[in-house]
Short mmCIF file of C-alpha atoms in Angstrom, two decimals:
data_model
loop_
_atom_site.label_atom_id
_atom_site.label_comp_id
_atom_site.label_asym_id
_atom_site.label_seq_id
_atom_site.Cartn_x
_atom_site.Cartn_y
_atom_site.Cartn_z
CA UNK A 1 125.89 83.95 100.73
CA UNK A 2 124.23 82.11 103.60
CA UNK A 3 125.23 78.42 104.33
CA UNK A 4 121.78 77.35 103.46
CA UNK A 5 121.47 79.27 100.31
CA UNK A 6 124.51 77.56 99.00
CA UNK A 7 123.13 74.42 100.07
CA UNK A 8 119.79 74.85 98.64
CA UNK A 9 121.74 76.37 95.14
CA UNK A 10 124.15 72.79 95.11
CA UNK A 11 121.44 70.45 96.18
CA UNK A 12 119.54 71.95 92.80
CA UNK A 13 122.70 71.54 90.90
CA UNK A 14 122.84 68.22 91.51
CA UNK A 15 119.34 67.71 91.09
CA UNK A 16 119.37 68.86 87.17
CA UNK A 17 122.70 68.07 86.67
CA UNK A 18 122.65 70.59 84.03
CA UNK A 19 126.95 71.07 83.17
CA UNK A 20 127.70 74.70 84.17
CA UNK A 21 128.51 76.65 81.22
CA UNK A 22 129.58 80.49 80.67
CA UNK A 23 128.52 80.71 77.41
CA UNK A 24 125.10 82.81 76.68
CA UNK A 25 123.21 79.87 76.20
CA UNK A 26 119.49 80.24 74.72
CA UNK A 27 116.77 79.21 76.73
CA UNK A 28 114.86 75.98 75.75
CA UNK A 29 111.26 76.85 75.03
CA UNK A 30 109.30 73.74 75.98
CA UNK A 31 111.29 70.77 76.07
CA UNK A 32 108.51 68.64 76.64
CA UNK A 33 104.96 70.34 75.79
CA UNK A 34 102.45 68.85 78.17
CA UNK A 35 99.75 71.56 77.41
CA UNK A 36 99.71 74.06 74.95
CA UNK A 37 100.74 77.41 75.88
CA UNK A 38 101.36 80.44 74.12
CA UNK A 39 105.26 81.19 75.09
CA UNK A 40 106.63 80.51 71.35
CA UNK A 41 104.29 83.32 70.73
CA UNK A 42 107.47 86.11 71.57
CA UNK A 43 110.85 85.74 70.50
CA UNK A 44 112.93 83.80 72.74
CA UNK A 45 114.85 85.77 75.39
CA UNK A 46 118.87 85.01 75.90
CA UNK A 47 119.67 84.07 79.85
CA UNK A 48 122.92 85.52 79.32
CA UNK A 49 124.87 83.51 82.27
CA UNK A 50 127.92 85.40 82.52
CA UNK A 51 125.80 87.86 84.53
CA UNK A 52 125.70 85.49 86.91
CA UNK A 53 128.20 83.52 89.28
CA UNK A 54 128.17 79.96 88.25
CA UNK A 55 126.47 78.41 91.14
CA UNK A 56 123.68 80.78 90.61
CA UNK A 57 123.05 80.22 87.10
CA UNK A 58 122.90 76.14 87.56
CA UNK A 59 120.50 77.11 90.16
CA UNK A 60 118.34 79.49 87.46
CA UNK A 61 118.61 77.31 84.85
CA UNK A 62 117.03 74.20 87.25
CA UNK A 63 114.63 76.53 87.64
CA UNK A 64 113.81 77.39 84.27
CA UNK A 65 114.20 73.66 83.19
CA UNK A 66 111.17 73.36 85.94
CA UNK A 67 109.26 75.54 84.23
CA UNK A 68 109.13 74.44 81.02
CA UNK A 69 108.08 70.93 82.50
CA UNK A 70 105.14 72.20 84.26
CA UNK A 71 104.19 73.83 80.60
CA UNK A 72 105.24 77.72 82.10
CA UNK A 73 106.43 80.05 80.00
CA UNK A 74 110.77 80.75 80.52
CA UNK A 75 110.79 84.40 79.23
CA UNK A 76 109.21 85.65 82.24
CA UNK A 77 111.62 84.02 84.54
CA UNK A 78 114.37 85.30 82.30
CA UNK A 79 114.06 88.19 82.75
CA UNK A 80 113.16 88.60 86.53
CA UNK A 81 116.80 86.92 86.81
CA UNK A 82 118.47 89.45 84.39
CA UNK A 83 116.78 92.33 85.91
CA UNK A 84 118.21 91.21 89.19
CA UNK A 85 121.22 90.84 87.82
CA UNK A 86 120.90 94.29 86.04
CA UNK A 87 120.33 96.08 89.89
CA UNK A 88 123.13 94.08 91.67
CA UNK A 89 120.80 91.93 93.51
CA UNK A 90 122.26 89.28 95.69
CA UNK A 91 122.68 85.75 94.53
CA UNK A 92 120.11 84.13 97.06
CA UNK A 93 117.86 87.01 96.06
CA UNK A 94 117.54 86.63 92.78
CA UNK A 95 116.89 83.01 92.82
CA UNK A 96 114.36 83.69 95.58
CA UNK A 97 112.01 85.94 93.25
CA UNK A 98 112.45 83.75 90.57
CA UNK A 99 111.39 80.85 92.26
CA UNK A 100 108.52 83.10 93.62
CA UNK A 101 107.91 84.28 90.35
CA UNK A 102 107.38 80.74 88.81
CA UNK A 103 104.92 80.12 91.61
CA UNK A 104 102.94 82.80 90.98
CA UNK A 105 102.87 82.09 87.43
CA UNK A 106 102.05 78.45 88.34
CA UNK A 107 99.15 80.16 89.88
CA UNK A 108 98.35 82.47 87.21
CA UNK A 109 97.48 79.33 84.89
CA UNK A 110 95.85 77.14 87.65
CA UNK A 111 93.03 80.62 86.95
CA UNK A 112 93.40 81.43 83.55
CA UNK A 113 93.32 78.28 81.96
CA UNK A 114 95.90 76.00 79.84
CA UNK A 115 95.22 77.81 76.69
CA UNK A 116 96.63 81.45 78.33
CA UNK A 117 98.90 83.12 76.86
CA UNK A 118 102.83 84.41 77.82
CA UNK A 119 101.43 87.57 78.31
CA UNK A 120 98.49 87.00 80.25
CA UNK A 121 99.99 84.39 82.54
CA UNK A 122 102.34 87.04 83.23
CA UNK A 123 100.18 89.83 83.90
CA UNK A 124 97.70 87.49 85.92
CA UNK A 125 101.28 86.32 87.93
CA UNK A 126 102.42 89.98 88.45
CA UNK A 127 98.81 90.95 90.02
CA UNK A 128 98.74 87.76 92.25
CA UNK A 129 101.97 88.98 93.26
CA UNK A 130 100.51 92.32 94.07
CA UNK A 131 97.85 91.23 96.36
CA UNK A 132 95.08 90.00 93.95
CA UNK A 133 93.81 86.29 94.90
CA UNK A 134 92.88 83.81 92.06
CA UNK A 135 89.39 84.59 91.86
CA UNK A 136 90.11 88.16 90.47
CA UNK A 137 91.80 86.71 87.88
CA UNK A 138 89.24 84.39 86.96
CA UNK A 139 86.24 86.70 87.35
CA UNK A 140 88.27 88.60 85.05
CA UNK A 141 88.87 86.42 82.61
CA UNK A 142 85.02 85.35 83.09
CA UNK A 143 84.43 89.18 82.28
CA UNK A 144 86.93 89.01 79.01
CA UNK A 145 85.73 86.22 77.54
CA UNK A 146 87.95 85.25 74.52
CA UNK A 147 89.93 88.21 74.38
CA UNK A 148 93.01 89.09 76.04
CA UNK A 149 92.81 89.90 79.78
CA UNK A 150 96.40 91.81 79.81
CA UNK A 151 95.24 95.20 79.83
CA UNK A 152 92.67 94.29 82.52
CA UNK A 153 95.26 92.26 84.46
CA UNK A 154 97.65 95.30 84.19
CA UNK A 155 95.32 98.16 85.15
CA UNK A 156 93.58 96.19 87.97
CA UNK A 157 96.96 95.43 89.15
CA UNK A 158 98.13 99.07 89.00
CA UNK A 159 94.55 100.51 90.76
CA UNK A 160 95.31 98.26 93.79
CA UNK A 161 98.85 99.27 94.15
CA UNK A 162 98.06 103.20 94.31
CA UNK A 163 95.00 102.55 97.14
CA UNK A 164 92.24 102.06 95.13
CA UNK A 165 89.70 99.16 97.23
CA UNK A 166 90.16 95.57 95.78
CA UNK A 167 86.48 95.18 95.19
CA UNK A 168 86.13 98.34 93.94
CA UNK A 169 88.72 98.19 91.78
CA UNK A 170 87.94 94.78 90.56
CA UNK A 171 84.35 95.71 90.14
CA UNK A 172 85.19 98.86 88.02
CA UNK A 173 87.49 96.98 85.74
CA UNK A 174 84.89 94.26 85.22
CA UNK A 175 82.34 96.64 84.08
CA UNK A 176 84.75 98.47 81.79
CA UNK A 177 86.24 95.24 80.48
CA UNK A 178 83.19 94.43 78.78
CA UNK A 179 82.44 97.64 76.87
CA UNK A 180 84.03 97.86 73.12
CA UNK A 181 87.50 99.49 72.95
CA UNK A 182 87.70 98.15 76.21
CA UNK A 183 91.63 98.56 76.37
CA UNK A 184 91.46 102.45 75.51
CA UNK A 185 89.19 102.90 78.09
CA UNK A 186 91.07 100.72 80.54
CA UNK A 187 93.86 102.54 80.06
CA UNK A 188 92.47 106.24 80.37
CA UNK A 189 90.99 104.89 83.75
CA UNK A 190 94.85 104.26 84.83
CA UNK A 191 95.69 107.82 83.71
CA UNK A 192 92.95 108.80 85.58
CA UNK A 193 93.42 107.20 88.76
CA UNK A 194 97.33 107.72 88.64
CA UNK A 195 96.86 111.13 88.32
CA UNK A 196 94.68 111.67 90.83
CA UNK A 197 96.21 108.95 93.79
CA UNK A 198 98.89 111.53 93.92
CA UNK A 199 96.66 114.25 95.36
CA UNK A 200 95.29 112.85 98.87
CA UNK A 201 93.80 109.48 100.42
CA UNK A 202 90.81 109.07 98.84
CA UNK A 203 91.33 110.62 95.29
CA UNK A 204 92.05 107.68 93.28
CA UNK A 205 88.73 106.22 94.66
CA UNK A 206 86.80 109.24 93.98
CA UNK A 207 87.84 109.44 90.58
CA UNK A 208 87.62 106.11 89.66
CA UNK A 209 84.20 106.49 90.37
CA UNK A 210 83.62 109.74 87.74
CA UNK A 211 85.99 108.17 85.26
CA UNK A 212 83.34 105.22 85.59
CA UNK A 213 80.25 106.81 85.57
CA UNK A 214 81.55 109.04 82.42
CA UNK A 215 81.74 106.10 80.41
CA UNK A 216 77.89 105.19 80.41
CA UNK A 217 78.99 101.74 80.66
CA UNK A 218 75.89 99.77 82.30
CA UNK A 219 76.82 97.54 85.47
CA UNK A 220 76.76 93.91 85.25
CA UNK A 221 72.90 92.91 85.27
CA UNK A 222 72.11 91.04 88.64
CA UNK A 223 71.60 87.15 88.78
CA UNK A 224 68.51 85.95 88.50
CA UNK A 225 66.83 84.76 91.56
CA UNK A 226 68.28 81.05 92.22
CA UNK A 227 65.36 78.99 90.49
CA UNK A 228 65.93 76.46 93.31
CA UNK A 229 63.36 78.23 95.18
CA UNK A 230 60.59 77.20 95.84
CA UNK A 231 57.68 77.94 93.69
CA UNK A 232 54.86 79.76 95.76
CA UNK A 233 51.39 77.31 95.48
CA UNK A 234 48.23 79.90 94.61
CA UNK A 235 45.88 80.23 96.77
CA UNK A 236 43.16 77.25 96.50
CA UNK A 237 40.19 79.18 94.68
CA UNK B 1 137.74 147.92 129.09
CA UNK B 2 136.42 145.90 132.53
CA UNK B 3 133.03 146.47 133.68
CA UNK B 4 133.94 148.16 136.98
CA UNK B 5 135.28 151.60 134.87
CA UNK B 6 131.85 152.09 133.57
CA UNK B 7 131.12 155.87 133.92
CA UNK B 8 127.37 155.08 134.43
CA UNK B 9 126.37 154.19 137.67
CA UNK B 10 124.38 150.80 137.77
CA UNK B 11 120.70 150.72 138.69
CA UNK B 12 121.72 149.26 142.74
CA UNK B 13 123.62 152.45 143.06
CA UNK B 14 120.90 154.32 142.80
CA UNK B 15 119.66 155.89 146.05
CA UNK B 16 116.16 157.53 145.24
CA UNK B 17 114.70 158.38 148.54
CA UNK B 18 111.43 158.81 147.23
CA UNK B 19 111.09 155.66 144.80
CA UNK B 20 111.46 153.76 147.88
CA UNK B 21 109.07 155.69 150.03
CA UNK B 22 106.49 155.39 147.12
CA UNK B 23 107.07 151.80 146.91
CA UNK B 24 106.66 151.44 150.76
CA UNK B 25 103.44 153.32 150.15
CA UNK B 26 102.18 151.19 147.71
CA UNK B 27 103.17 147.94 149.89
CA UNK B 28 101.16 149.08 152.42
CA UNK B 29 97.80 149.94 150.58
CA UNK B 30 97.99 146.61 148.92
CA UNK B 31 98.19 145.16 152.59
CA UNK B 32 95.38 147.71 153.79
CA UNK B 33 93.32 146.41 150.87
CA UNK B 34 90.60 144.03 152.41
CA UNK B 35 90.12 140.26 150.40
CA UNK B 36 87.27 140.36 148.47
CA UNK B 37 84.21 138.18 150.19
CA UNK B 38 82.75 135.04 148.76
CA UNK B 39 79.69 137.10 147.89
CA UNK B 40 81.44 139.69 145.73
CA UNK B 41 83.18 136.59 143.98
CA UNK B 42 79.93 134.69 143.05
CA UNK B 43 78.47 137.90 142.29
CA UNK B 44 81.08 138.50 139.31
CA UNK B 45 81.59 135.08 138.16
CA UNK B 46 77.59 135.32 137.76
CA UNK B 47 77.78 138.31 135.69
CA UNK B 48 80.60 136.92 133.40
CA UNK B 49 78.53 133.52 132.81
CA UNK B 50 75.42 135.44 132.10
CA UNK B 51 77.43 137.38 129.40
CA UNK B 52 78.98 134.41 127.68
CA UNK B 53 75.64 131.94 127.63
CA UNK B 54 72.69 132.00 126.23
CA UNK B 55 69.72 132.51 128.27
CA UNK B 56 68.00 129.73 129.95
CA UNK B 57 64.70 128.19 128.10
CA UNK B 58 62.77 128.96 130.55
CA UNK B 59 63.37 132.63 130.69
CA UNK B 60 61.37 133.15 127.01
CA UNK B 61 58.02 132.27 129.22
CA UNK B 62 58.87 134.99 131.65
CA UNK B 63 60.20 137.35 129.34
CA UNK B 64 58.00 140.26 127.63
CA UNK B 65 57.35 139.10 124.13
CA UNK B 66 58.18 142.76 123.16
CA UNK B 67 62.26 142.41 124.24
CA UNK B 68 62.33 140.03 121.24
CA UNK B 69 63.92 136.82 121.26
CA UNK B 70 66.81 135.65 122.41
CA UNK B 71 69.18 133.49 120.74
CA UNK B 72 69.57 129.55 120.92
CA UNK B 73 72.33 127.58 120.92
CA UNK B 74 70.48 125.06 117.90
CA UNK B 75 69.86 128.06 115.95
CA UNK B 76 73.64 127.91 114.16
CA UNK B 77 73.50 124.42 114.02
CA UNK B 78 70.08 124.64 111.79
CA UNK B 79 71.46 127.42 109.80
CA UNK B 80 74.41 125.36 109.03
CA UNK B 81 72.17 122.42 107.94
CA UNK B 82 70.16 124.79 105.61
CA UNK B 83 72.84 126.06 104.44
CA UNK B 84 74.56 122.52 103.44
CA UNK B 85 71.12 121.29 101.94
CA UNK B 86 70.12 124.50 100.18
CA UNK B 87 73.51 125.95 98.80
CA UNK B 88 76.27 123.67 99.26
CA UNK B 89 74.46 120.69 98.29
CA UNK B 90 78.14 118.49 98.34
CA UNK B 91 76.74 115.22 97.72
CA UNK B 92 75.72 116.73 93.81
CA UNK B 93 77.99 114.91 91.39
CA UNK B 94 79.14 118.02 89.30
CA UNK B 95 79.96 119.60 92.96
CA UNK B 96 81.42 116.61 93.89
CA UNK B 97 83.70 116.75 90.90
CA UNK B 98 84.05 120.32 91.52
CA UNK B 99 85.48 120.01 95.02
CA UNK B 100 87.89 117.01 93.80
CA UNK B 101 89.30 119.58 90.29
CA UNK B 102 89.85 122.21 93.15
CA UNK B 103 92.04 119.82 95.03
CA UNK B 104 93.95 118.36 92.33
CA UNK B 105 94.90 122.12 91.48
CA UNK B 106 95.06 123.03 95.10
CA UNK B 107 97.30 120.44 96.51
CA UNK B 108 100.76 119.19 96.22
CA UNK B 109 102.62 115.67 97.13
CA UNK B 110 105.88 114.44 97.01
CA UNK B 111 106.16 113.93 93.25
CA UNK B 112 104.92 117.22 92.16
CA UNK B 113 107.06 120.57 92.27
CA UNK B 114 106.08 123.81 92.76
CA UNK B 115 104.31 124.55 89.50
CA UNK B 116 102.55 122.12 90.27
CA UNK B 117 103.78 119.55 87.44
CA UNK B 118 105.35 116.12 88.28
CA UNK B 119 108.77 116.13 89.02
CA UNK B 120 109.23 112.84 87.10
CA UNK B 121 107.42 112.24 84.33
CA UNK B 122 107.04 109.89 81.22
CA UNK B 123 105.74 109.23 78.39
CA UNK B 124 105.18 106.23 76.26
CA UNK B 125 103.57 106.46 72.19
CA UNK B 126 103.53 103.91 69.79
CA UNK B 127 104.36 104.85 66.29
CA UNK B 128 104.58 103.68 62.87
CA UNK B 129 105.95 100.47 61.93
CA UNK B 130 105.59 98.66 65.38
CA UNK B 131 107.76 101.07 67.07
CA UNK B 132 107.37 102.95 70.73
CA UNK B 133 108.64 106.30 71.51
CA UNK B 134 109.72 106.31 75.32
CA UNK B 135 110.36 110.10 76.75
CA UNK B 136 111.35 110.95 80.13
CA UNK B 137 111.50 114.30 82.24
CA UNK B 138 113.70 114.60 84.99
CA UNK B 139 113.84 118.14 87.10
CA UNK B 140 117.41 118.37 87.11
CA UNK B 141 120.00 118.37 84.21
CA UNK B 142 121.23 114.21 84.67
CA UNK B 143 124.48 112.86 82.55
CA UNK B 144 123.01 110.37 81.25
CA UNK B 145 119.82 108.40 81.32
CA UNK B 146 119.09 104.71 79.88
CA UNK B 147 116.24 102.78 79.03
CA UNK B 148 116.33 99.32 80.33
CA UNK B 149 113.60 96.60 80.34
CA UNK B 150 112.48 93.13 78.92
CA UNK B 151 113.61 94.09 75.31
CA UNK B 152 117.09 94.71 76.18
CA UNK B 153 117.73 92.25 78.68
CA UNK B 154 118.02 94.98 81.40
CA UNK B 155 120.92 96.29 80.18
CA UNK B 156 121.82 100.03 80.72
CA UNK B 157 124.25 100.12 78.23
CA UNK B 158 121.97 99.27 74.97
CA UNK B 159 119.41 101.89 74.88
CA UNK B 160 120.75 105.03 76.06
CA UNK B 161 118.63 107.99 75.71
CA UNK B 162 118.76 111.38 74.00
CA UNK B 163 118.73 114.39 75.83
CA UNK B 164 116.41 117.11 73.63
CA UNK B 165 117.43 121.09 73.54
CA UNK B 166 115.32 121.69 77.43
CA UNK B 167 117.88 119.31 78.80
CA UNK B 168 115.42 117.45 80.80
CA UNK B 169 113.30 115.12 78.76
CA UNK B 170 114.92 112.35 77.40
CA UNK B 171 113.56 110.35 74.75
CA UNK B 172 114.18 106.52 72.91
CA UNK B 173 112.46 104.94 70.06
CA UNK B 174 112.30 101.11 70.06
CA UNK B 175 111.00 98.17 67.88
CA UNK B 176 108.87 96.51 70.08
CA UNK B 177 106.45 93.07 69.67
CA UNK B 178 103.16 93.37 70.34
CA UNK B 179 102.39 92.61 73.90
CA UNK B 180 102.89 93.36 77.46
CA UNK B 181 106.64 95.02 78.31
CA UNK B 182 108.33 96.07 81.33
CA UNK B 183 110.59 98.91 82.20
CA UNK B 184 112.57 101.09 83.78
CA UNK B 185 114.73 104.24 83.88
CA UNK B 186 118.20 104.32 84.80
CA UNK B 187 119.81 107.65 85.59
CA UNK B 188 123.42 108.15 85.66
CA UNK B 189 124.00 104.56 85.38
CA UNK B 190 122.99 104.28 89.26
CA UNK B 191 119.42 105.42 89.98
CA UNK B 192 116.55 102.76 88.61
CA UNK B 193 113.94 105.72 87.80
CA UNK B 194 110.25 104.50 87.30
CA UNK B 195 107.09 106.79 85.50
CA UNK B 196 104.80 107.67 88.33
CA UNK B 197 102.37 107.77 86.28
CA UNK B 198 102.67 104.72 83.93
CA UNK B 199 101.36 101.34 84.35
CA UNK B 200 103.34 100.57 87.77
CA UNK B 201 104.56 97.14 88.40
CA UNK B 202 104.74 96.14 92.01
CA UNK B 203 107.88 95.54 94.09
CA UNK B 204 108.32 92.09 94.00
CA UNK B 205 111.48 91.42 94.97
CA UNK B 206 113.77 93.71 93.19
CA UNK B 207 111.82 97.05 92.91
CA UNK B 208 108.95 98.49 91.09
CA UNK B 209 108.82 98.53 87.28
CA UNK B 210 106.58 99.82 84.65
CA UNK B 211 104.53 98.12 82.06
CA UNK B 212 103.41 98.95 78.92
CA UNK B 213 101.28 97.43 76.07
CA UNK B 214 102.16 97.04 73.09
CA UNK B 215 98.72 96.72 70.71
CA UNK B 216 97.68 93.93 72.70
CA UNK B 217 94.34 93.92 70.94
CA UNK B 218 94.83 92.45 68.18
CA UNK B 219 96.61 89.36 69.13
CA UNK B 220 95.14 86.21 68.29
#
């Protein structure tokens, strides 16, 4: 451990003050609510802290306490740490991505709105982690509507990783979105696509495209022309 | 045995009286043998150009109209062309689709074997009452493989897998909520083992994932 990582880890310490503990403690949910999420929605996750060397987990848990003040969901963060933990990260490392990883789920609301839920804001945080700026996630949850943008989120995320274009993987997931049974077909697009990004540059494009046109989904109808224009005088008779 | 008690004589003990009078011979004819002149040299090189290009436009005009005529070098290029717009026609969406099935039979990459199958694959099912069946195919015979993910706190040592009569796919069946779930494969205890073909979650510190959904759809 770096000399500035251990600084950084006690100057957290001493910022929460949180008394270091070995115990597998449970993770506080929201202890203040500020907005209304959905993270009570799944079952609390246990930060089991004798995973971790003590230093680090004071560190987490500031972290996590963070979280729950800025109305972010814990379970996520949870488990990036004890997935770390699980592939004998480095200390500094794992508190890194976590810290990262409440960013980006900092983000993920800032887009999706207060009223997200755990799963969503955790999708949308995984894709803006994968490349995908903040208007994707909002077009997409303009594209959604009410319903939940996770399978979106997750296949749009997956497209970009294995080459497909940004816009034209955001564009094909918008128009699919919309269609009923919109998750099925989401999905089979992934299968699709996965299958076929294994077999050349180029593939996972090309069959996005079929998979697309096969569905007979329409594309989204055009904007109408900006009435701010101005209106053409008729010819004086 | 050394290599001066060789019974056979070796080739510079040879003393052929008329090899080396034939060779003089032939020494002195190639020295007799006058250069060929910068005439005969053009003359030649003319000939072999003449065979290997096409005649020049302008000898149609002065050629009898009953010789025929001769070939042109645009002539393959427009056959090719009618060819591709007639025939081929690879801009056609079923031939399109045609041309992309061929390669996906045709071709291999680095995560697909001879027989043209993945060399890791997975699986993921939902079943009755709210639980998911997780199978995995490895193409050699591992000791043990484990299921790790969000559920089980990334643990290897809480969902270990069962190996079926094949010896390569390995299968778990988990109580799962409803909702989005990450996870992974570890092999031997060691080797974090994603489904290339699965919802992929990116590297993001730690290394890729997968995700799965749990009946996402009707969450309120």
């Amino acid at each position: 451990m770096t000399l500035s990582a251990a600084l950084l880890i006690v100057a957290q310490i001493a910022a929460v003050g949180t008394p270091p503990t070995g115990d597998t403690i449970q993770v506080p949910q929201m202890r203040s609510q500020p907005v209304v999420t959905a993270t009570t929605k799944r079952s609390p996750v246990a930060f089991d802290a004798d995973r971790f060397d003590s230093l680090t987990a004071n560190a987490l848990r500031g972290l996590f306490d963070d979280a729950v003040e800025l109305g972010l969901p814990v379970r996520p963060l949870v488990n990036r740490a004890l997935e770390g933990a699980a592939r004998r990260v480095p200390s500094e490392r794992i508190v890194r991505v976590v810290r990262e990883h409440a960013a980006a789920l900092h983000h993920a609301k800032r887009a999706l709105g207060d009223l997200s839920r755990e799963d969503e804001l955790e999708a949308a945080a995984i894709a803006l982690r994968a490349g995908l700026d903040e208007r994707a996630v909002e077009a997409m949850r303009t594209s959604r509507g009410r319903e939940s943008v996770v399978v979106p989120l997750v296949v749009l995320t997956d497209l970009v990783r294995r080459g497909v274009p940004m816009a034209n993987a955001q564009e094909a997931v918008a128009r699919l979105a919309r269609a009923p049974r919109s998750d099925d077909i989401l999905l089979g697009l992934q299968a699709t696509v996965a299958k076929n990004a294994q077999r050349g540059p180029g593939m996972a494009l090309d069959a996005l495209n079929r998979y697309v046109q096969a569905t007979g989904v329409p594309p989204a109808v055009a904007a109408p022309i900006s009435p701010d224009r101005k209106p053409v005088r008729p010819p004086e008779p | 045995m050394a290599a001066d008690d060789l019974t056979f004589p070796r080739p510079d003990d040879l003393d052929d009286v008329h090899a080396t009078f034939i060779a003089s011979q032939l020494r002195a004819s190639y020295d007799a043998t006058p250069a060929h002149d910068a005439t005969h040299v053009a003359r030649v090189s003319r000939a072999v150009l003449a065979a290997a290009m096409h005649a020049p436009s302008g000898d149609l005009a002065a050629t009898p109209r009953s010789r025929g005529v001769r070939p042109r070098w645009w002539w393959g290029a427009a056959a090719a062309a009618l060819f591709m717009t007639v025939l081929t026609r690879p801009w056609r969406p079923d031939v399109a689709q045609r041309h992309a099935d061929s390669a996906l039979t045709s071709s291999a990459s680095d995560s697909m074997g001879p027989t043209n199958e993945p060399i890791v694959s997975g699986r993921t099912s939902e079943e009755e009452g709210g639980t998911v069946r997780f199978e995995f195919t490895l193409p050699a015979t591992a000791r043990a493989v484990s299921l790790v993910g969000d559920f089980n706190g990334w643990d290897a040592g809480v969902t270990p897998m069962v190996r079926d009569r094949s010896g390569r796919t390995w299968s778990a069946r988990i109580p799962l909520e409803p909702g989005r779930h990450e996870y992974a494969f570890v092999v031997d205890g060691q080797r974090w083992v994603v489904d290339p073909l699965a919802p992929q979650v990116p590297d993001a510190g730690f290394g890729p994932t997968n995700a799965v959904v749990v009946d996402i759809e009707g969450t309120p």
